[in-house]
CSV table of C-alpha atoms and ligand atoms in Angstrom, one decimal:
chain,number,residue,atom,x,y,z
A,151,UNK,CA,0.2,0.2,-0.3
A,152,UNK,CA,1.2,3.6,-0.8
A,153,UNK,CA,2.6,5.7,2.0
A,154,UNK,CA,1.4,9.2,1.7
A,155,UNK,CA,2.8,9.9,4.8
A,156,UNK,CA,6.1,9.5,6.6
A,157,UNK,CA,8.8,10.8,9.1
A,158,UNK,CA,12.0,9.3,10.1
A,159,UNK,CA,14.2,10.4,13.0
A,160,UNK,CA,12.6,13.9,13.2
A,161,UNK,CA,14.6,16.0,16.1
A,162,UNK,CA,12.9,19.0,17.8
A,163,UNK,CA,15.0,21.7,20.5
A,164,UNK,CA,13.5,24.5,22.0
A,165,UNK,CA,16.8,26.1,23.0
A,166,UNK,CA,18.0,23.5,24.8
A,167,UNK,CA,15.3,20.8,25.8
A,168,UNK,CA,14.6,18.3,23.6
A,169,UNK,CA,11.3,18.4,22.7
A,170,UNK,CA,11.7,15.5,19.4
A,171,UNK,CA,14.4,12.5,20.1
A,172,UNK,CA,13.8,11.0,16.9
A,173,UNK,CA,10.8,10.2,16.1
A,174,UNK,CA,9.6,7.6,13.3
A,175,UNK,CA,6.4,6.9,11.7
A,176,UNK,CA,4.7,5.6,8.5
A,177,UNK,CA,0.7,6.3,7.5
A,178,UNK,CA,-0.9,4.0,4.6
A,179,UNK,CA,-3.3,6.2,2.3
A,180,UNK,CA,-6.2,6.1,4.1
A,181,UNK,CA,-4.6,5.2,7.6
A,182,UNK,CA,-5.9,7.1,11.0
A,183,UNK,CA,-3.0,7.3,13.0
A,184,UNK,CA,-3.7,9.2,16.5
A,185,UNK,CA,-1.3,9.9,18.7
A,186,UNK,CA,-1.5,9.9,23.0
A,187,UNK,CA,0.6,10.6,25.6
A,188,UNK,CA,0.7,12.9,28.5
A,189,UNK,CA,1.0,16.9,27.7
A,190,UNK,CA,4.5,18.4,26.9
A,191,UNK,CA,5.1,14.7,25.3
A,192,UNK,CA,5.4,16.6,21.9
A,193,UNK,CA,2.0,15.7,20.2
A,194,UNK,CA,1.5,18.8,19.0
A,195,UNK,CA,5.2,19.7,18.3
A,196,UNK,CA,5.3,16.5,15.5
A,197,UNK,CA,2.1,17.5,14.1
A,198,UNK,CA,3.5,21.4,13.5
A,199,UNK,CA,7.6,19.7,12.0
A,200,UNK,CA,5.5,17.6,9.6
A,201,UNK,CA,3.2,20.8,8.8
A,202,UNK,CA,6.6,23.4,8.7
A,203,UNK,CA,4.7,25.4,11.4
A,204,UNK,CA,7.7,24.8,13.3
A,205,UNK,CA,10.8,23.3,11.6
A,206,UNK,CA,12.8,20.2,12.7
A,207,UNK,CA,16.6,20.1,13.6
A,208,UNK,CA,17.2,17.0,11.1
A,209,UNK,CA,15.1,14.0,10.2
A,210,UNK,CA,12.9,13.5,7.2
A,211,UNK,CA,9.4,14.5,6.2
A,212,UNK,CA,8.3,13.2,3.2
A,213,UNK,CA,4.4,13.8,2.8
A,214,UNK,CA,3.0,12.1,-1.1
A,215,UNK,CA,6.2,10.4,-1.2
A,216,UNK,CA,8.1,13.4,-2.0
A,217,UNK,CA,10.9,14.4,0.7
A,218,UNK,CA,10.6,17.9,2.4
A,219,UNK,CA,14.2,19.3,1.5
A,220,UNK,CA,15.9,20.9,4.7
A,221,UNK,CA,19.1,22.4,4.7
A,222,UNK,CA,21.6,21.1,8.0
A,223,UNK,CA,22.7,25.1,9.2
A,224,UNK,CA,26.0,25.1,11.1
A,225,UNK,CA,24.3,26.0,14.7
A,226,UNK,CA,22.2,23.0,14.1
A,227,UNK,CA,19.1,24.1,13.0
A,228,UNK,CA,17.6,23.2,9.6
A,229,UNK,CA,16.0,25.6,6.5
A,230,UNK,CA,14.0,24.2,3.9
A,231,UNK,CA,16.0,24.6,0.8
A,232,UNK,CA,13.2,25.2,-1.5
A,233,UNK,CA,10.3,27.9,-0.1
A,234,UNK,CA,7.9,27.2,-3.5
A,235,UNK,CA,8.5,23.1,-2.7
A,236,UNK,CA,7.1,24.4,0.8
A,237,UNK,CA,4.5,26.0,-0.1
A,238,UNK,CA,3.2,22.9,-2.9
A,239,UNK,CA,4.1,20.8,0.1
A,240,UNK,CA,1.7,23.1,2.4
A,241,UNK,CA,-1.1,22.6,0.0
A,242,UNK,CA,-1.2,19.3,0.6
A,243,UNK,CA,-2.1,19.6,4.4
A,244,UNK,CA,-4.5,20.9,6.2
A,245,UNK,CA,-4.8,21.1,10.1
A,246,UNK,CA,-7.8,21.0,12.5
A,247,UNK,CA,-6.8,22.9,16.1
A,248,UNK,CA,-8.7,22.3,19.5
A,249,UNK,CA,-9.4,26.0,19.7
A,250,UNK,CA,-11.3,26.4,15.8
A,251,UNK,CA,-9.0,29.4,14.6
A,252,UNK,CA,-12.4,30.1,11.8
A,253,UNK,CA,-12.6,33.8,11.2
A,254,UNK,CA,-15.2,35.9,13.3
A,255,UNK,CA,-15.4,38.5,11.0
A,256,UNK,CA,-16.2,36.1,7.8
A,257,UNK,CA,-19.3,33.8,7.3
A,258,UNK,CA,-18.9,30.2,7.4
A,259,UNK,CA,-19.5,30.2,3.9
A,260,UNK,CA,-16.6,32.5,3.5
A,261,UNK,CA,-14.2,30.9,5.9
A,262,UNK,CA,-15.0,27.6,4.0
A,263,UNK,CA,-13.7,28.4,0.7
A,264,UNK,CA,-10.8,31.4,1.7
A,265,UNK,CA,-7.8,28.6,0.8
A,266,UNK,CA,-9.2,27.4,-2.1
A,267,UNK,CA,-9.7,30.9,-3.4
A,268,UNK,CA,-7.1,32.6,-2.5
A,269,UNK,CA,-4.2,29.9,-2.0
A,270,UNK,CA,-5.0,27.5,-4.4
A,271,UNK,CA,-6.9,29.5,-7.1
A,272,UNK,CA,-10.1,27.4,-7.3
A,273,UNK,CA,-12.8,29.3,-9.3
A,274,UNK,CA,-14.8,30.9,-6.3
A,275,UNK,CA,-17.7,29.2,-8.3
A,276,UNK,CA,-16.4,25.8,-8.3
A,277,UNK,CA,-15.1,26.2,-4.4
A,278,UNK,CA,-18.4,27.8,-3.6
A,279,UNK,CA,-20.0,24.6,-4.6
A,280,UNK,CA,-17.8,22.2,-3.2
A,281,UNK,CA,-17.4,24.6,-0.2
A,282,UNK,CA,-21.9,23.5,0.4
A,283,UNK,CA,-20.8,19.7,0.0
A,284,UNK,CA,-18.3,19.8,2.5
A,285,UNK,CA,-20.8,21.8,4.7
A,286,UNK,CA,-23.4,19.6,4.3
A,287,UNK,CA,-20.7,16.3,4.8
A,288,UNK,CA,-20.9,17.9,8.5
A,289,UNK,CA,-24.1,18.8,8.6
A,290,UNK,CA,-24.6,22.9,8.7
A,291,UNK,CA,-25.1,23.3,5.6
A,292,UNK,CA,-28.1,25.3,7.0
A,293,UNK,CA,-25.8,27.9,8.9
A,294,UNK,CA,-23.8,28.7,5.3
A,295,UNK,CA,-24.5,32.4,5.9
A,296,UNK,CA,-24.1,32.9,9.8
A,297,UNK,CA,-21.4,34.3,11.7
A,298,UNK,CA,-19.0,32.0,13.7
A,299,UNK,CA,-20.1,33.2,17.0
A,300,UNK,CA,-23.3,32.2,16.6
A,301,UNK,CA,-22.8,28.2,16.5
A,302,UNK,CA,-22.1,26.2,19.6
A,303,UNK,CA,-18.5,24.8,19.7
A,304,UNK,CA,-19.3,21.7,17.9
A,305,UNK,CA,-20.8,23.1,15.2
A,306,UNK,CA,-17.4,25.6,15.0
A,307,UNK,CA,-15.5,22.3,14.7
A,308,UNK,CA,-17.3,20.8,12.0
A,309,UNK,CA,-16.8,23.8,9.9
A,310,UNK,CA,-13.5,23.8,10.7
A,311,UNK,CA,-13.1,20.4,9.9
A,312,UNK,CA,-14.8,21.4,6.2
A,313,UNK,CA,-12.6,24.2,5.7
A,314,UNK,CA,-9.9,21.7,6.1
A,315,UNK,CA,-10.9,19.3,4.0
A,316,UNK,CA,-11.9,21.9,1.4
A,317,UNK,CA,-8.8,21.8,0.2
A,318,UNK,CA,-8.6,18.4,-0.6
A,319,UNK,CA,-5.6,17.8,1.7
A,320,UNK,CA,-3.5,14.3,1.3
A,321,UNK,CA,-3.1,14.9,4.7
A,322,UNK,CA,-5.2,15.9,7.3
A,323,UNK,CA,-3.4,16.8,11.0
A,324,UNK,CA,-6.2,17.3,13.9
A,325,UNK,CA,-4.4,18.3,17.4
A,326,UNK,CA,-6.7,17.4,19.8
A,327,UNK,CA,-10.1,18.8,17.8
A,328,UNK,CA,-12.6,17.5,20.4
A,329,UNK,CA,-10.7,18.6,23.6
A,330,UNK,CA,-12.9,21.7,24.2
A,331,UNK,CA,-16.4,20.2,23.4
A,332,UNK,CA,-18.1,18.4,25.9
A,333,UNK,CA,-18.5,15.1,26.3
A,334,UNK,CA,-21.6,14.3,24.3
A,335,UNK,CA,-21.0,16.3,21.4
A,336,UNK,CA,-17.2,14.6,21.5
A,337,UNK,CA,-18.4,11.5,21.1
A,338,UNK,CA,-20.7,12.1,18.5
A,339,UNK,CA,-18.1,14.3,16.7
A,340,UNK,CA,-15.5,11.6,16.9
A,341,UNK,CA,-17.8,9.6,15.4
A,342,UNK,CA,-18.4,11.3,12.1
A,343,UNK,CA,-14.8,11.9,11.5
A,344,UNK,CA,-14.0,8.7,11.4
A,345,UNK,CA,-17.2,8.0,8.8
A,346,UNK,CA,-16.8,11.3,6.9
A,347,UNK,CA,-12.1,10.2,6.6
A,348,UNK,CA,-13.8,7.1,5.4
A,349,UNK,CA,-16.0,8.7,2.6
A,350,UNK,CA,-13.1,10.6,1.8
A,351,UNK,CA,-10.0,8.5,2.6
A,352,UNK,CA,-7.9,11.0,4.2
A,353,UNK,CA,-5.0,9.8,5.6
A,354,UNK,CA,-4.9,11.3,9.4
A,355,UNK,CA,-2.9,12.0,12.1
A,356,UNK,CA,-4.8,13.2,14.7
A,357,UNK,CA,-4.0,14.1,18.5
A,358,UNK,CA,-5.3,13.2,21.2
A,359,UNK,CA,-4.9,12.6,25.2
A,360,UNK,CA,-8.0,10.6,25.2
A,361,UNK,CA,-7.3,7.0,25.3
A,362,UNK,CA,-10.5,6.1,24.9
A,363,UNK,CA,-11.0,8.4,21.9
A,364,UNK,CA,-8.2,7.5,20.2
A,365,UNK,CA,-8.8,3.1,20.5
A,366,UNK,CA,-12.0,4.0,19.0
A,367,UNK,CA,-11.6,5.5,16.3
A,368,UNK,CA,-8.2,5.0,14.6
A,369,UNK,CA,-6.6,2.5,12.4
A,370,UNK,CA,-2.8,2.4,14.5
A,371,UNK,CA,-2.1,4.4,18.0
A,372,UNK,CA,1.0,5.8,18.6
A,373,UNK,CA,1.8,6.2,22.4
A,374,UNK,CA,4.3,9.4,22.8
A,375,UNK,CA,6.6,9.9,26.1
A,376,UNK,CA,9.2,12.2,26.4
A,377,UNK,CA,9.6,12.9,22.7
A,378,UNK,CA,9.8,9.5,21.4
A,379,UNK,CA,6.7,7.6,20.1
A,380,UNK,CA,7.6,4.8,22.9
A,381,UNK,CA,4.7,2.5,20.9
A,382,UNK,CA,2.7,2.5,17.6
A,383,UNK,CA,0.0,-0.3,17.1
A,384,UNK,CA,-3.1,-1.1,16.1
A,385,UNK,CA,-5.7,-0.7,19.1
A,386,UNK,CA,-5.8,-4.5,19.9
A,387,UNK,CA,-2.5,-5.3,19.2
A,388,UNK,CA,-1.0,-2.2,21.6
A,389,UNK,CA,-4.0,-2.8,24.4
A,390,UNK,CA,-3.4,-7.0,24.8
A,391,UNK,CA,0.4,-7.0,23.8
A,392,UNK,CA,1.6,-3.2,25.2
A,393,UNK,CA,6.1,-3.1,25.0
A,394,UNK,CA,6.2,-0.9,28.2
A,395,UNK,CA,5.0,-0.8,31.4
A,396,UNK,CA,3.8,3.2,30.9
A,397,UNK,CA,2.0,2.1,27.4
A,398,UNK,CA,-0.2,-0.9,29.0
A,399,UNK,CA,-0.8,1.9,32.3
A,400,UNK,CA,-1.5,4.9,29.3
A,401,UNK,CA,-4.0,2.9,27.7
A,402,UNK,CA,-5.9,1.8,30.2
A,403,UNK,CA,-6.2,0.7,33.8
A,404,UNK,CA,-3.9,-2.5,34.8
A,405,UNK,CA,-3.1,-4.0,38.2
A,406,UNK,CA,0.4,-3.9,39.0
A,407,UNK,CA,1.1,-6.8,41.2
A,408,UNK,CA,5.2,-7.8,42.2
A,409,UNK,CA,5.8,-11.8,41.6
A,410,UNK,CA,8.2,-14.0,41.5
A,411,UNK,CA,8.9,-14.9,37.6
A,412,UNK,CA,10.3,-19.0,36.7
A,413,UNK,CA,10.9,-20.2,33.8
A,414,UNK,CA,8.5,-17.7,31.9
A,415,UNK,CA,5.9,-18.3,34.7
A,416,UNK,CA,4.4,-16.7,37.9
A,417,UNK,CA,1.8,-17.7,40.1
A,418,UNK,CA,-0.9,-14.1,40.6
A,419,UNK,CA,-3.3,-15.2,43.5
A,420,UNK,CA,-3.5,-18.9,43.3
A,421,UNK,CA,-3.2,-19.0,39.6
A,422,UNK,CA,-0.2,-19.5,37.3
A,423,UNK,CA,0.3,-17.2,34.0
A,424,UNK,CA,2.4,-16.8,31.3
A,425,UNK,CA,4.6,-13.2,30.6
A,426,UNK,CA,4.8,-12.2,27.5
A,427,UNK,CA,7.2,-12.2,24.6
A,428,UNK,CA,10.2,-9.9,26.2
A,429,UNK,CA,9.3,-9.7,29.7
A,430,UNK,CA,11.7,-11.5,32.2
A,431,UNK,CA,12.0,-14.9,32.2
A,432,UNK,CA,12.8,-15.0,35.8
A,433,UNK,CA,13.3,-13.6,39.4
A,434,UNK,CA,11.5,-10.5,40.9
A,435,UNK,CA,9.0,-8.8,38.3
A,436,UNK,CA,6.2,-6.6,37.9
A,437,UNK,CA,2.9,-8.3,36.5
A,438,UNK,CA,0.5,-5.5,34.4
A,439,UNK,CA,-3.1,-7.6,34.8
A,440,UNK,CA,-6.0,-5.8,33.4
A,441,UNK,CA,-9.4,-5.3,36.2
A,442,UNK,CA,-11.4,-7.1,33.6
A,443,UNK,CA,-9.5,-10.4,33.8
A,444,UNK,CA,-9.6,-10.6,37.4
A,445,UNK,CA,-13.0,-11.8,39.0
A,446,UNK,CA,-14.0,-11.0,42.8
A,447,UNK,CA,-16.3,-13.8,44.1
A,448,UNK,CA,-17.6,-13.8,47.4
A,449,UNK,CA,-16.5,-16.6,49.7
A,450,UNK,CA,-16.7,-16.7,53.5
A,451,UNK,CA,-13.0,-18.8,53.8
A,452,UNK,CA,-11.7,-15.6,50.4
A,453,UNK,CA,-8.8,-13.6,51.6
A,454,UNK,CA,-9.0,-10.6,49.9
A,455,UNK,CA,-11.7,-7.5,51.2
A,456,UNK,CA,-13.6,-5.4,48.7
A,457,UNK,CA,-12.9,-1.9,49.4
A,458,UNK,CA,-15.5,0.0,47.2
A,459,UNK,CA,-17.2,-1.2,44.0
A,460,UNK,CA,-18.0,1.5,40.9
A,461,UNK,CA,-20.7,0.9,38.5
A,462,UNK,CA,-20.5,1.4,35.1
A,463,UNK,CA,-23.8,0.5,33.3
A,464,UNK,CA,-23.7,-3.0,32.2
A,465,UNK,CA,-20.3,-3.1,34.3
A,466,UNK,CA,-19.0,-3.0,38.0
A,467,UNK,CA,-15.8,-2.4,38.8
A,468,UNK,CA,-14.6,-3.7,42.2
A,469,UNK,CA,-11.6,-2.3,44.1
A,470,UNK,CA,-10.2,-5.2,46.9
A,471,UNK,CA,-7.0,-5.3,48.8
A,472,UNK,CA,-5.7,-9.0,48.7
A,473,UNK,CA,-4.2,-10.9,51.8
A,474,UNK,CA,-0.8,-9.6,51.8
A,475,UNK,CA,-2.0,-5.7,50.8
A,476,UNK,CA,-2.0,-5.2,47.6
A,477,UNK,CA,-4.6,-3.6,46.0
A,478,UNK,CA,-6.5,-5.0,43.3
A,479,UNK,CA,-8.8,-3.2,40.9
A,480,UNK,CA,-11.3,-6.1,39.1
A,481,UNK,CA,-13.8,-5.3,36.6
A,482,UNK,CA,-17.2,-7.2,35.8
A,483,UNK,CA,-20.5,-7.8,34.5
A,484,UNK,CA,-22.3,-5.3,37.4
A,485,UNK,CA,-24.9,-8.6,37.8
A,486,UNK,CA,-21.8,-10.8,38.8
A,487,UNK,CA,-21.0,-8.4,41.2
A,488,UNK,CA,-23.8,-8.1,42.6
A,489,UNK,CA,-22.9,-9.4,46.1
A,490,UNK,CA,-19.9,-7.3,46.5
A,491,UNK,CA,-20.6,-5.0,49.0
A,492,UNK,CA,-17.1,-3.0,50.8
A,493,UNK,CA,-16.1,-5.7,53.8
A,494,UNK,CA,-16.9,-8.9,51.6
A,495,UNK,CA,-14.8,-11.3,51.8
A,496,UNK,CA,-13.8,-12.7,48.0
A,497,UNK,CA,-12.0,-15.2,46.3
A,498,UNK,CA,-9.6,-14.0,43.3
A,499,UNK,CA,-9.5,-15.7,39.9
A,500,UNK,CA,-7.4,-14.7,37.0
A,501,UNK,CA,-8.3,-15.6,33.4
A,502,UNK,CA,-5.6,-17.0,32.0
B,47,LIG,P1,2.0,18.2,23.9
B,47,LIG,O1,1.1,18.6,22.6
B,47,LIG,O2,2.1,16.5,24.1
B,47,LIG,O3,1.3,18.4,25.0
B,47,LIG,P2,3.6,19.7,22.9
B,47,LIG,O4,4.1,19.3,21.7
B,47,LIG,O5,2.8,20.9,22.6
B,47,LIG,O6,3.4,18.4,23.3
B,47,LIG,O7,5.3,20.2,23.9
B,47,LIG,C1,5.8,19.1,23.9
B,47,LIG,C2,6.9,20.5,24.7
B,47,LIG,O8,8.2,21.3,24.2
B,47,LIG,C3,6.4,21.4,26.3
B,47,LIG,O9,7.5,21.1,27.0
B,47,LIG,C4,6.8,22.4,25.9
B,47,LIG,O10,6.6,23.5,26.3
B,47,LIG,C5,7.6,22.7,24.7
B,47,LIG,N1,8.0,23.9,23.7
B,47,LIG,C6,6.6,23.5,22.9
B,47,LIG,N2,6.6,24.6,21.8
B,47,LIG,C7,7.5,25.3,22.3
B,47,LIG,C8,7.8,26.7,21.6
B,47,LIG,N3,7.4,27.2,20.8
B,47,LIG,N4,9.2,27.2,22.3
B,47,LIG,C9,9.7,26.5,23.5
B,47,LIG,N5,9.3,25.6,24.2
B,47,LIG,C10,8.2,24.9,23.6
B,48,LIG,MG1,-0.5,19.5,22.4
């Protein structure tokens, strides 16, 4: 499959601070890659370096198979070699920000046709036709003559999306586009972004700090930490086969249990479990066990004690203390957790 976006060994420093420390990734045509990671890990800087809003110190960016040519400077910075190429490549990239960034003194329609008409030189009539189709796609065709301030945050972000798509970008860069919206609008809009993206087949790099958002809409998810891409993989692989404890923690609740490993096996609450490839094979280790793999059952002889429960609709999360004092979190069907009230004695079993 074709590669629409490729980043190789990207470094970016602000003064003495290294913000990107060698990031590489590749997006095939039509992919949605979500980037997650804590605040300050370099997600926005990565997008800004791809879009040349920031110039990386070193590394290579390919858009649509074309390498953006850079000159290394003696002071360790770099500069684009060819301004014409930069303009051409930037016209293939569109970016949407958390803060919408619409022009408040222009109507919705004018916002959407601005770049096609003034940057790409598309005839006004054609640009309007396309803008109308895009506004219909994002569900706000009837607001074309309104000003941005008269619309809700969710509607403004739909327009920002239509505006980004109006240049028919090869690559769509979304920097926490849903973070300023309330929960209900956020879930609705993320499904719609995915639907529209699938329809248009636009290669998309989607930054979010919300792991659920990332896992639900992306083909692959990258986890950034301190300027490095710690792992990039399909959602299920990232969740089931995290390469590091950080990734495991970042993509879902995880129990950390001190265990002793021998021959790639260890005991957790009386169940013998196997470690995943890449783990320590002997000695002391920390087992990371997902809450949904732990079941607690009421038992008079149980050595663990329920501390608290929290109902999440059809499932229930139960916090308990094991015999050795370890804190554990289990997640079960709500009906199986019905009798588990604080203070109840329970036995623990782990799904192998
Ligand atoms: P994220 O989007 O993952 O929260 P950013 O890429 O925005 O992270 O920032 C990464 C680090 O780079 C932060 O420590 C931030 O303070 C720093 N940084 C970002 N932009 C600049 C800048 N223009 N000048 C100096 N430092 C910056
Ligand atoms: Mg950011």
